[in-house]
Tab-separated table of C-alpha atoms in Angstrom:
chain	number	residue	atom	x	y	z
A	1	UNK	CA	4.472	-35.779	25.306
A	2	UNK	CA	1.343	-36.510	27.265
A	3	UNK	CA	-0.624	-39.961	27.571
A	4	UNK	CA	-4.127	-38.696	26.719
A	5	UNK	CA	-6.934	-40.358	28.768
A	6	UNK	CA	-9.338	-42.869	26.740
A	7	UNK	CA	-12.074	-45.053	27.746
A	8	UNK	CA	-14.017	-47.777	26.199
A	9	UNK	CA	-17.175	-48.090	28.051
A	10	UNK	CA	-18.921	-44.656	25.717
A	11	UNK	CA	-18.425	-46.094	22.238
A	12	UNK	CA	-21.024	-45.262	19.645
A	13	UNK	CA	-22.452	-46.658	16.775
A	14	UNK	CA	-21.765	-45.047	13.546
A	15	UNK	CA	-25.386	-43.882	13.196
A	16	UNK	CA	-25.300	-42.227	16.605
A	17	UNK	CA	-22.306	-39.918	15.890
A	18	UNK	CA	-23.384	-35.657	16.454
A	19	UNK	CA	-20.610	-34.085	14.853
A	20	UNK	CA	-20.227	-30.357	16.542
A	21	UNK	CA	-21.318	-27.605	13.868
A	22	UNK	CA	-19.183	-24.700	13.039
A	23	UNK	CA	-21.130	-22.614	15.845
A	24	UNK	CA	-20.643	-24.564	18.293
A	25	UNK	CA	-16.877	-25.315	17.832
A	26	UNK	CA	-16.415	-21.065	18.078
A	27	UNK	CA	-18.791	-21.199	21.384
A	28	UNK	CA	-16.496	-23.830	22.617
A	29	UNK	CA	-13.228	-21.880	21.875
A	30	UNK	CA	-13.948	-18.667	22.650
A	31	UNK	CA	-15.185	-19.804	26.237
A	32	UNK	CA	-11.918	-21.890	26.412
A	33	UNK	CA	-10.070	-18.609	25.669
A	34	UNK	CA	-11.480	-16.947	28.423
A	35	UNK	CA	-10.750	-19.681	31.142
A	36	UNK	CA	-7.543	-20.158	29.868
A	37	UNK	CA	-5.998	-16.594	29.087
A	38	UNK	CA	-4.942	-17.676	25.957
A	39	UNK	CA	-3.397	-14.535	24.028
A	40	UNK	CA	-3.968	-15.701	20.975
A	41	UNK	CA	-5.395	-18.819	19.456
A	42	UNK	CA	-5.613	-20.232	15.522
A	43	UNK	CA	-7.772	-23.625	14.811
A	44	UNK	CA	-8.237	-25.665	11.574
A	45	UNK	CA	-10.296	-28.635	10.832
A	46	UNK	CA	-9.743	-29.962	7.733
A	47	UNK	CA	-10.873	-33.470	5.791
A	48	UNK	CA	-9.251	-34.331	2.753
A	49	UNK	CA	-11.534	-32.609	0.539
A	50	UNK	CA	-11.082	-29.350	2.424
A	51	UNK	CA	-11.038	-26.805	4.919
A	52	UNK	CA	-14.455	-27.458	7.622
A	53	UNK	CA	-13.340	-24.830	9.967
A	54	UNK	CA	-10.864	-22.598	10.341
A	55	UNK	CA	-10.406	-19.529	12.384
A	56	UNK	CA	-7.883	-16.998	14.951
A	57	UNK	CA	-8.646	-15.155	17.972
A	58	UNK	CA	-6.894	-13.202	20.166
A	59	UNK	CA	-3.709	-11.216	19.659
A	60	UNK	CA	-0.921	-12.656	17.893
A	61	UNK	CA	1.392	-9.931	18.964
A	62	UNK	CA	1.695	-7.297	22.052
A	63	UNK	CA	1.265	-4.475	19.908
A	64	UNK	CA	-1.917	-5.188	19.288
A	65	UNK	CA	-1.397	-7.405	15.740
A	66	UNK	CA	-4.029	-9.750	15.081
A	67	UNK	CA	-3.644	-13.915	15.489
A	68	UNK	CA	-4.575	-14.987	12.167
A	69	UNK	CA	-4.263	-18.514	10.252
A	70	UNK	CA	-1.424	-17.113	8.309
A	71	UNK	CA	0.764	-15.633	11.533
A	72	UNK	CA	3.512	-17.491	12.296
A	73	UNK	CA	4.042	-19.487	16.025
A	74	UNK	CA	6.988	-21.551	16.853
A	75	UNK	CA	5.237	-25.053	16.929
A	76	UNK	CA	7.376	-27.365	19.933
A	77	UNK	CA	7.571	-31.247	19.494
A	78	UNK	CA	4.317	-31.513	16.764
A	79	UNK	CA	7.703	-30.164	14.109
A	80	UNK	CA	9.516	-33.399	15.085
A	81	UNK	CA	7.253	-34.797	12.134
A	82	UNK	CA	8.397	-32.727	9.587
A	83	UNK	CA	11.933	-33.974	10.740
A	84	UNK	CA	10.836	-37.394	9.982
A	85	UNK	CA	8.621	-36.499	6.940
A	86	UNK	CA	12.134	-35.890	5.312
A	87	UNK	CA	13.705	-38.422	6.655
A	88	UNK	CA	11.263	-40.991	5.443
A	89	UNK	CA	11.667	-38.585	1.509
A	90	UNK	CA	15.621	-39.687	1.770
A	91	UNK	CA	14.564	-43.257	1.962
A	92	UNK	CA	12.310	-43.367	-0.865
A	93	UNK	CA	15.258	-41.400	-2.645
A	94	UNK	CA	17.161	-44.033	-1.600
A	95	UNK	CA	19.797	-42.004	-0.180
A	96	UNK	CA	19.305	-42.985	3.546
A	97	UNK	CA	18.373	-46.547	5.103
A	98	UNK	CA	16.492	-47.097	7.684
A	99	UNK	CA	18.639	-49.375	8.893
A	100	UNK	CA	22.100	-46.825	9.095
A	101	UNK	CA	23.774	-46.236	12.175
A	102	UNK	CA	25.213	-42.894	13.864
A	103	UNK	CA	28.974	-43.657	13.085
A	104	UNK	CA	28.224	-44.600	9.542
A	105	UNK	CA	25.815	-41.344	8.892
A	106	UNK	CA	28.522	-38.950	10.544
A	107	UNK	CA	31.703	-40.196	10.580
A	108	UNK	CA	32.674	-36.185	10.785
A	109	UNK	CA	31.853	-36.550	14.572
A	110	UNK	CA	34.346	-39.090	15.587
A	111	UNK	CA	34.743	-40.314	19.048
A	112	UNK	CA	32.310	-38.120	19.966
A	113	UNK	CA	29.497	-40.146	19.248
A	114	UNK	CA	30.691	-42.064	22.073
A	115	UNK	CA	28.320	-45.378	23.403
A	116	UNK	CA	25.933	-44.350	20.059
A	117	UNK	CA	27.684	-45.743	17.554
A	118	UNK	CA	25.209	-48.695	16.583
A	119	UNK	CA	22.109	-46.334	16.832
A	120	UNK	CA	19.726	-46.777	13.620
A	121	UNK	CA	17.805	-43.960	12.450
A	122	UNK	CA	14.914	-46.081	12.903
A	123	UNK	CA	15.712	-45.852	16.893
A	124	UNK	CA	16.297	-42.531	16.654
A	125	UNK	CA	12.654	-42.373	14.969
A	126	UNK	CA	11.164	-44.237	17.173
A	127	UNK	CA	12.149	-42.806	20.905
A	128	UNK	CA	14.619	-46.149	20.578
A	129	UNK	CA	18.294	-45.167	20.984
A	130	UNK	CA	19.423	-44.922	24.654
A	131	UNK	CA	19.401	-41.034	24.553
A	132	UNK	CA	17.841	-39.827	27.749
A	133	UNK	CA	14.400	-37.377	28.747
A	134	UNK	CA	16.976	-35.462	30.038
A	135	UNK	CA	19.430	-35.255	27.593
A	136	UNK	CA	16.743	-33.652	25.201
A	137	UNK	CA	15.568	-31.224	27.939
A	138	UNK	CA	19.030	-29.857	27.954
A	139	UNK	CA	18.784	-27.999	25.061
A	140	UNK	CA	15.759	-25.370	26.298
A	141	UNK	CA	18.581	-24.566	29.123
A	142	UNK	CA	19.265	-20.982	29.610
A	143	UNK	CA	22.462	-21.074	27.391
A	144	UNK	CA	21.999	-23.767	25.236
A	145	UNK	CA	25.251	-26.142	25.357
A	146	UNK	CA	25.711	-25.037	21.089
A	147	UNK	CA	24.514	-22.598	18.477
A	148	UNK	CA	24.097	-24.904	15.625
A	149	UNK	CA	22.683	-28.532	14.860
A	150	UNK	CA	25.710	-30.592	14.000
A	151	UNK	CA	27.127	-28.952	17.170
A	152	UNK	CA	24.232	-30.296	19.398
A	153	UNK	CA	24.542	-33.176	17.992
A	154	UNK	CA	27.799	-33.660	18.750
A	155	UNK	CA	27.290	-32.540	22.341
A	156	UNK	CA	23.912	-34.943	22.977
A	157	UNK	CA	26.370	-37.663	21.746
A	158	UNK	CA	28.902	-37.707	24.541
A	159	UNK	CA	26.113	-38.257	27.064
A	160	UNK	CA	25.929	-41.690	28.404
A	161	UNK	CA	22.984	-44.404	27.652
A	162	UNK	CA	20.361	-45.305	29.646
A	163	UNK	CA	19.543	-48.034	27.923
A	164	UNK	CA	20.703	-50.455	24.716
A	165	UNK	CA	19.502	-48.944	21.386
A	166	UNK	CA	15.963	-50.358	20.650
A	167	UNK	CA	15.730	-51.766	24.289
A	168	UNK	CA	12.856	-49.568	25.421
A	169	UNK	CA	11.040	-46.158	24.511
A	170	UNK	CA	12.279	-43.249	26.306
A	171	UNK	CA	10.879	-39.560	24.628
A	172	UNK	CA	13.879	-37.344	23.934
A	173	UNK	CA	14.501	-34.284	22.139
A	174	UNK	CA	18.037	-35.701	21.820
A	175	UNK	CA	16.513	-37.952	19.281
A	176	UNK	CA	15.872	-35.610	16.566
A	177	UNK	CA	18.600	-33.198	16.958
A	178	UNK	CA	20.541	-36.105	15.850
A	179	UNK	CA	18.393	-36.915	12.845
A	180	UNK	CA	18.455	-33.049	12.332
A	181	UNK	CA	22.741	-33.178	11.967
A	182	UNK	CA	22.121	-36.699	9.502
A	183	UNK	CA	19.872	-34.611	7.095
A	184	UNK	CA	22.201	-32.059	7.304
A	185	UNK	CA	25.059	-34.683	6.708
A	186	UNK	CA	23.326	-36.512	3.537
A	187	UNK	CA	22.057	-33.520	1.642
A	188	UNK	CA	25.160	-31.390	2.390
A	189	UNK	CA	23.067	-28.318	3.174
A	190	UNK	CA	21.509	-27.298	6.326
A	191	UNK	CA	18.718	-28.583	7.971
A	192	UNK	CA	16.236	-25.223	6.347
A	193	UNK	CA	17.222	-26.295	2.702
A	194	UNK	CA	16.320	-30.054	3.277
A	195	UNK	CA	12.890	-29.015	5.186
A	196	UNK	CA	11.821	-26.937	1.736
A	197	UNK	CA	13.878	-29.167	-0.364
A	198	UNK	CA	11.912	-32.689	0.719
A	199	UNK	CA	8.924	-31.584	2.937
A	200	UNK	CA	7.987	-28.221	3.005
A	201	UNK	CA	8.561	-27.350	-0.880
A	202	UNK	CA	6.760	-30.420	-2.214
A	203	UNK	CA	3.460	-29.879	-0.031
A	204	UNK	CA	3.396	-26.489	-0.951
A	205	UNK	CA	3.641	-24.629	2.442
A	206	UNK	CA	4.520	-21.110	2.429
A	207	UNK	CA	5.474	-19.636	6.060
A	208	UNK	CA	6.875	-23.654	7.338
A	209	UNK	CA	10.292	-22.880	8.478
A	210	UNK	CA	13.310	-23.083	10.417
A	211	UNK	CA	14.989	-20.197	9.739
A	212	UNK	CA	13.325	-18.103	12.972
A	213	UNK	CA	14.811	-15.096	11.160
A	214	UNK	CA	12.893	-15.038	8.400
A	215	UNK	CA	9.714	-16.310	10.488
A	216	UNK	CA	10.188	-12.989	12.450
A	217	UNK	CA	10.377	-10.800	9.624
A	218	UNK	CA	6.104	-12.727	8.547
A	219	UNK	CA	4.818	-11.927	11.743
A	220	UNK	CA	5.845	-14.379	14.042
A	221	UNK	CA	3.881	-13.926	17.227
A	222	UNK	CA	4.929	-13.560	20.663
A	223	UNK	CA	4.926	-16.610	23.031
A	224	UNK	CA	3.284	-15.037	26.012
A	225	UNK	CA	2.815	-17.112	29.820
A	226	UNK	CA	0.687	-17.057	32.167
A	227	UNK	CA	1.495	-16.574	35.674
A	228	UNK	CA	0.309	-17.708	38.664
A	229	UNK	CA	-2.755	-18.366	36.525
A	230	UNK	CA	-3.724	-15.002	36.999
A	231	UNK	CA	-1.443	-13.064	34.309
A	232	UNK	CA	-0.198	-12.970	30.750
A	233	UNK	CA	3.235	-11.441	30.266
A	234	UNK	CA	6.375	-11.458	27.873
A	235	UNK	CA	8.741	-13.403	29.313
A	236	UNK	CA	12.116	-14.378	28.036
A	237	UNK	CA	12.747	-18.240	27.469
A	238	UNK	CA	15.417	-19.853	25.048
A	239	UNK	CA	15.521	-20.065	21.512
A	240	UNK	CA	17.372	-23.041	20.743
A	241	UNK	CA	17.476	-22.698	16.984
A	242	UNK	CA	20.137	-25.763	16.636
A	243	UNK	CA	16.875	-27.529	18.318
A	244	UNK	CA	14.459	-27.375	15.266
A	245	UNK	CA	14.681	-30.426	14.186
A	246	UNK	CA	12.821	-31.390	17.730
A	247	UNK	CA	10.143	-28.515	17.664
A	248	UNK	CA	12.326	-25.096	17.295
A	249	UNK	CA	10.822	-24.124	14.254
A	250	UNK	CA	7.659	-21.629	12.935
A	251	UNK	CA	4.662	-22.483	10.887
A	252	UNK	CA	0.868	-21.348	10.685
A	253	UNK	CA	-2.486	-23.243	11.278
A	254	UNK	CA	-2.808	-22.759	7.363
A	255	UNK	CA	0.508	-24.473	6.539
A	256	UNK	CA	-0.561	-27.231	9.192
A	257	UNK	CA	-3.927	-27.553	7.382
A	258	UNK	CA	-1.969	-28.202	4.400
A	259	UNK	CA	0.156	-30.999	5.762
A	260	UNK	CA	-3.249	-32.467	7.231
A	261	UNK	CA	-5.083	-33.126	4.237
A	262	UNK	CA	-1.851	-34.758	2.393
A	263	UNK	CA	-1.935	-37.175	5.115
A	264	UNK	CA	-5.756	-37.599	4.773
A	265	UNK	CA	-5.345	-38.518	0.597
A	266	UNK	CA	-5.571	-34.742	-1.004
A	267	UNK	CA	-3.716	-32.729	-2.667
A	268	UNK	CA	-0.301	-33.353	-2.683
A	269	UNK	CA	3.504	-32.835	-4.239
A	270	UNK	CA	4.468	-35.063	-1.445
A	271	UNK	CA	4.316	-38.730	-2.463
A	272	UNK	CA	1.935	-41.035	-0.771
A	273	UNK	CA	4.089	-43.649	0.535
A	274	UNK	CA	6.222	-40.830	1.918
A	275	UNK	CA	2.852	-39.989	3.945
A	276	UNK	CA	2.729	-43.903	4.884
A	277	UNK	CA	5.983	-44.048	5.647
A	278	UNK	CA	5.921	-41.157	8.310
A	279	UNK	CA	2.636	-43.123	9.816
A	280	UNK	CA	4.047	-46.216	10.136
A	281	UNK	CA	4.366	-47.500	13.224
A	282	UNK	CA	8.396	-48.053	14.953
A	283	UNK	CA	7.986	-49.510	18.163
A	284	UNK	CA	6.295	-49.329	21.239
A	285	UNK	CA	5.377	-45.804	23.204
A	286	UNK	CA	3.956	-45.443	26.427
A	287	UNK	CA	1.041	-48.426	26.687
A	288	UNK	CA	-1.380	-48.539	24.197
A	289	UNK	CA	0.256	-46.071	22.069
A	290	UNK	CA	3.412	-46.013	19.629
A	291	UNK	CA	5.663	-44.223	17.857
A	292	UNK	CA	5.598	-43.316	14.397
A	293	UNK	CA	8.480	-40.739	12.986
A	294	UNK	CA	6.969	-37.938	14.962
A	295	UNK	CA	3.276	-39.329	15.344
A	296	UNK	CA	1.655	-41.138	18.435
A	297	UNK	CA	-0.407	-43.629	17.171
A	298	UNK	CA	-3.004	-45.251	19.347
A	299	UNK	CA	-6.945	-46.509	18.960
A	300	UNK	CA	-10.104	-44.588	20.214
A	301	UNK	CA	-11.799	-47.163	22.042
A	302	UNK	CA	-14.720	-44.690	22.276
A	303	UNK	CA	-14.880	-44.547	18.913
A	304	UNK	CA	-15.457	-47.787	18.882
A	305	UNK	CA	-18.789	-48.848	16.163
A	306	UNK	CA	-18.459	-45.949	14.189
A	307	UNK	CA	-15.878	-47.069	11.538
A	308	UNK	CA	-18.292	-50.743	10.771
A	309	UNK	CA	-21.558	-49.102	12.299
A	310	UNK	CA	-21.492	-52.101	15.235
A	311	UNK	CA	-21.295	-51.314	18.928
A	312	UNK	CA	-17.692	-52.226	20.308
A	313	UNK	CA	-16.717	-53.025	16.941
A	314	UNK	CA	-12.920	-52.144	15.943
A	315	UNK	CA	-12.244	-48.398	17.266
A	316	UNK	CA	-10.359	-46.043	14.827
A	317	UNK	CA	-7.055	-44.963	14.811
A	318	UNK	CA	-5.591	-41.581	15.973
A	319	UNK	CA	-2.666	-40.206	14.910
A	320	UNK	CA	-1.712	-36.905	17.399
A	321	UNK	CA	1.249	-35.263	18.849
A	322	UNK	CA	1.076	-32.483	21.391
A	323	UNK	CA	4.277	-29.091	20.909
A	324	UNK	CA	5.305	-27.245	23.961
A	325	UNK	CA	8.509	-24.728	23.077
A	326	UNK	CA	8.085	-23.029	26.915
A	327	UNK	CA	5.733	-20.291	25.541
A	328	UNK	CA	3.645	-21.676	22.771
A	329	UNK	CA	1.843	-24.821	22.331
A	330	UNK	CA	0.393	-26.676	19.474
A	331	UNK	CA	-1.656	-30.009	18.459
A	332	UNK	CA	-1.892	-31.734	15.595
A	333	UNK	CA	-4.556	-34.834	14.789
A	334	UNK	CA	-4.831	-37.619	12.625
A	335	UNK	CA	-8.418	-40.133	12.412
A	336	UNK	CA	-7.911	-40.967	8.289
A	337	UNK	CA	-10.564	-43.394	8.557
A	338	UNK	CA	-13.268	-40.534	9.920
A	339	UNK	CA	-11.411	-38.284	7.522
A	340	UNK	CA	-10.921	-36.072	10.564
A	341	UNK	CA	-7.211	-33.990	10.479
A	342	UNK	CA	-6.943	-31.009	13.367
A	343	UNK	CA	-4.559	-28.529	13.783
A	344	UNK	CA	-4.402	-26.222	17.046
A	345	UNK	CA	-2.072	-23.294	17.916
A	346	UNK	CA	-1.382	-20.896	20.641
A	347	UNK	CA	0.803	-18.459	22.441
A	348	UNK	CA	0.135	-18.500	25.742
A	349	UNK	CA	2.352	-20.896	27.895
A	350	UNK	CA	0.150	-22.107	30.399
A	351	UNK	CA	2.990	-23.448	32.371
A	352	UNK	CA	2.016	-25.525	35.781
A	353	UNK	CA	-1.488	-25.710	34.115
A	354	UNK	CA	-0.504	-26.880	30.593
A	355	UNK	CA	-2.634	-29.742	30.809
A	356	UNK	CA	-5.796	-27.233	30.083
A	357	UNK	CA	-4.470	-27.519	27.147
A	358	UNK	CA	-4.758	-30.915	26.135
A	359	UNK	CA	-8.340	-31.058	27.924
A	360	UNK	CA	-9.159	-28.443	25.135
A	361	UNK	CA	-7.849	-30.163	21.750
A	362	UNK	CA	-8.638	-33.754	22.931
A	363	UNK	CA	-12.480	-32.279	23.706
A	364	UNK	CA	-12.785	-30.407	20.567
A	365	UNK	CA	-11.304	-33.505	18.838
A	366	UNK	CA	-14.160	-35.571	19.718
A	367	UNK	CA	-16.784	-32.782	19.006
A	368	UNK	CA	-15.423	-32.974	15.577
A	369	UNK	CA	-15.077	-36.427	15.507
A	370	UNK	CA	-19.130	-36.935	16.436
A	371	UNK	CA	-17.791	-39.049	19.723
A	372	UNK	CA	-18.224	-38.746	23.459
A	373	UNK	CA	-14.605	-37.166	24.949
A	374	UNK	CA	-13.208	-39.443	27.571
A	375	UNK	CA	-13.781	-38.485	31.462
A	376	UNK	CA	-11.123	-35.564	32.563
A	377	UNK	CA	-9.083	-36.891	34.932
A	378	UNK	CA	-8.166	-35.147	38.584
A	379	UNK	CA	-4.503	-33.673	39.070
A	380	UNK	CA	-3.582	-33.870	43.088
A	381	UNK	CA	-0.931	-32.388	41.637
A	382	UNK	CA	-2.696	-29.311	39.728
A	383	UNK	CA	-5.139	-28.926	42.326
A	384	UNK	CA	-2.078	-27.720	44.985
A	385	UNK	CA	-0.003	-25.715	42.539
A	386	UNK	CA	-2.381	-22.642	44.096
A	387	UNK	CA	-0.807	-24.112	47.706
A	388	UNK	CA	2.358	-24.529	46.526
A	389	UNK	CA	1.937	-20.361	44.850
A	390	UNK	CA	1.108	-19.273	48.499
A	391	UNK	CA	3.477	-21.508	50.709
A	392	UNK	CA	6.205	-18.157	51.105
A	393	UNK	CA	3.896	-16.192	52.001
A	394	UNK	CA	2.478	-18.817	54.589
A	395	UNK	CA	5.738	-19.490	56.157
A	396	UNK	CA	6.689	-15.453	56.376
A	397	UNK	CA	3.444	-15.099	58.362
A	398	UNK	CA	4.453	-18.201	60.465
A	399	UNK	CA	7.644	-16.635	61.166
A	400	UNK	CA	5.997	-13.145	61.519
A	401	UNK	CA	3.481	-14.729	64.170
A	402	UNK	CA	6.251	-16.468	66.624
A	403	UNK	CA	8.343	-13.183	66.496
A	404	UNK	CA	5.311	-11.259	67.354
A	405	UNK	CA	4.032	-13.761	69.987
A	406	UNK	CA	7.865	-13.837	71.678
A	407	UNK	CA	7.215	-9.818	72.325
A	408	UNK	CA	3.741	-9.969	73.688
A	409	UNK	CA	4.194	-8.856	77.118
A	410	UNK	CA	1.648	-10.399	78.603
A	411	UNK	CA	2.271	-13.541	80.434
A	412	UNK	CA	-0.766	-15.737	79.883
A	413	UNK	CA	-0.189	-15.326	76.409
A	414	UNK	CA	3.503	-17.113	76.508
A	415	UNK	CA	1.504	-20.617	75.732
A	416	UNK	CA	0.687	-19.561	72.714
A	417	UNK	CA	4.752	-18.832	72.307
A	418	UNK	CA	5.553	-22.898	71.296
A	419	UNK	CA	2.171	-23.593	69.108
A	420	UNK	CA	3.613	-20.270	66.686
A	421	UNK	CA	7.123	-21.510	66.681
A	422	UNK	CA	5.838	-25.186	65.572
A	423	UNK	CA	3.610	-23.945	62.987
A	424	UNK	CA	6.290	-22.087	61.544
A	425	UNK	CA	9.104	-25.081	61.513
A	426	UNK	CA	5.686	-27.502	59.807
A	427	UNK	CA	5.471	-24.910	57.241
A	428	UNK	CA	9.379	-24.896	56.482
A	429	UNK	CA	9.049	-28.731	56.452
A	430	UNK	CA	6.581	-28.607	53.745
A	431	UNK	CA	8.567	-25.947	51.484
A	432	UNK	CA	11.763	-27.857	51.776
A	433	UNK	CA	9.850	-31.388	50.837
A	434	UNK	CA	7.806	-28.917	48.050
A	435	UNK	CA	11.155	-28.392	46.512
A	436	UNK	CA	12.743	-31.462	46.777
A	437	UNK	CA	10.730	-34.133	47.053
A	438	UNK	CA	7.165	-33.441	45.464
A	439	UNK	CA	8.073	-30.779	42.695
A	440	UNK	CA	11.484	-33.454	41.517
A	441	UNK	CA	9.229	-36.608	41.700
A	442	UNK	CA	6.207	-34.611	39.433
A	443	UNK	CA	8.598	-33.303	36.600
A	444	UNK	CA	10.893	-35.701	37.133
A	445	UNK	CA	13.850	-32.605	37.413
A	446	UNK	CA	15.938	-31.686	39.882
A	447	UNK	CA	15.211	-27.906	40.816
A	448	UNK	CA	18.654	-26.665	40.071
A	449	UNK	CA	18.120	-27.235	36.223
A	450	UNK	CA	17.543	-24.189	34.151
A	451	UNK	CA	15.157	-26.026	32.109
A	452	UNK	CA	13.133	-26.275	34.454
A	453	UNK	CA	13.342	-22.356	36.171
A	454	UNK	CA	12.475	-21.371	32.049
A	455	UNK	CA	9.613	-23.660	31.852
A	456	UNK	CA	7.601	-23.065	34.979
A	457	UNK	CA	9.111	-19.817	36.402
A	458	UNK	CA	6.191	-18.858	38.734
A	459	UNK	CA	7.006	-22.093	40.555
A	460	UNK	CA	9.869	-21.739	40.269
A	461	UNK	CA	10.445	-18.293	41.504
A	462	UNK	CA	7.970	-19.995	44.595
A	463	UNK	CA	9.957	-22.889	45.006
A	464	UNK	CA	12.630	-20.862	45.452
A	465	UNK	CA	10.970	-18.480	48.196
A	466	UNK	CA	10.062	-21.303	49.731
A	467	UNK	CA	13.593	-22.774	50.044
A	468	UNK	CA	14.854	-19.574	51.217
A	469	UNK	CA	11.790	-18.935	53.862
A	470	UNK	CA	12.255	-22.252	55.311
A	471	UNK	CA	16.378	-21.498	56.136
A	472	UNK	CA	15.061	-18.509	57.492
A	473	UNK	CA	12.926	-19.923	59.740
A	474	UNK	CA	15.217	-22.896	60.622
A	475	UNK	CA	18.133	-20.583	61.646
A	476	UNK	CA	15.827	-18.814	63.670
A	477	UNK	CA	14.622	-21.298	65.730
A	478	UNK	CA	17.545	-23.120	66.124
A	479	UNK	CA	19.184	-21.418	68.792
A	480	UNK	CA	15.742	-21.854	71.015
A	481	UNK	CA	15.088	-24.968	70.110
A	482	UNK	CA	18.450	-25.934	71.864
A	483	UNK	CA	18.094	-24.288	74.880
A	484	UNK	CA	14.471	-25.145	75.096
A	485	UNK	CA	16.465	-28.621	74.999
A	486	UNK	CA	18.740	-27.909	77.382
A	487	UNK	CA	15.944	-26.423	79.578
A	488	UNK	CA	13.993	-29.265	79.601
A	489	UNK	CA	16.734	-31.941	80.247
A	490	UNK	CA	17.194	-29.625	83.456
A	491	UNK	CA	13.408	-29.563	84.816
A	492	UNK	CA	12.682	-25.771	83.865
A	493	UNK	CA	9.818	-26.890	81.980
A	494	UNK	CA	8.153	-25.353	79.139
A	495	UNK	CA	7.181	-22.541	81.461
A	496	UNK	CA	10.588	-21.241	81.059
A	497	UNK	CA	10.807	-21.522	76.987
A	498	UNK	CA	11.854	-18.056	75.525
A	499	UNK	CA	13.258	-16.948	72.447
A	500	UNK	CA	16.420	-14.833	72.859
A	501	UNK	CA	18.623	-13.472	69.933
A	502	UNK	CA	21.053	-10.937	69.532
A	503	UNK	CA	18.001	-8.930	67.160
A	504	UNK	CA	15.300	-8.784	69.692
A	505	UNK	CA	14.509	-10.182	72.906
A	506	UNK	CA	11.396	-11.844	74.705
A	507	UNK	CA	9.208	-9.263	76.523
A	508	UNK	CA	8.181	-10.276	79.844
């Protein structure tokens, strides 16, 4: 989940709105397609009366199959709202209560529920169970811990809680995996059957499914990854079908347009009370947002005045959610007061540059709402990523310079040797700091976490190469540095500095 920037000093009145025309939307999307190197993109803009804009671009697969509005894609965390809708449907049918606990609903797991026995359905929906973000990311590791939703839930509930139930918000895929296990337990079937019976069927969705084999037979888009921000390639990633309730299900732009219209009051076979309950905030999230059943809910300060016509008036409310399956990305948004819904799907993961997709979806949403976009925020980490990519090359170059300067025959150039060594050691230090300080702080993960290697393989490879180069540099200079220290203590001075190993010898 990403926190999106807002601003209150660019608000407009209702009569100042300028809603982008379809041709303008198309032009923006084509420009961003090229800029972001997206292989494929599908977009739908809807109102309660119908579709206002719907178009697909690029390719769905490397065999040349075009992206269409009916191409299934794994949608990532935007799929949480399907689990949320299914839970709310069971509540409406009086087959479940929001205050039912894990211990009551999953007795077959026995002692596996551990410290989470008193966690309620509502706390799971609102990410306030005490399950950690790290537990939720564990589902993306190279070798998933379980193959079924039930076993995955058992594995996740054995973790140690990070807080008491209800105490604080901590976004975690683990919450919705456990909700999937609850859906299976209450309905007596699979998550897929619950999804179809409680949500997809009543809404009239024809392609949304947790059965990825079914999605493949319907032409599931191949996920691609943009390596080093230069080129796309098919890159293997975990296919965590046991994580379907948290986002590993497939849908299409056309199906998501139907879902959004239903939330806006369009025709639907799903009772309006279920949709309303799914949009109802259940607790605070990252300020100033709240979390509903698979939706992040917040105000749009920059839209203040467009509802009541007075500048500075009450801002409209936005329901939104990002999705990222590590090889595909998605975005859903609703602004019921302005009768606008937006769905965006791409089969390209941008890795370290993923926030650019957030910028595209944010700006497009504001275009179709007719309100000014918030200013883009500068991210020093993203600006420095190319340096991280280049760091191993710089480290090798620094060590090579050291070796070359040590082998030069002319004494007049001997003074450059300590400089070369200092540069090489500084680069080695930078590599180690990047690997063990900068990247972990930014990603909130250890460099040894396998999910991180899957999520950003180009950065992971660069960091690993940087660590290897740093270790090599330190080994290369350890002996000469010790000898230099001994020479200084004996009064010989810098002029006597030599690099002398068994592999190569300084020439003078």
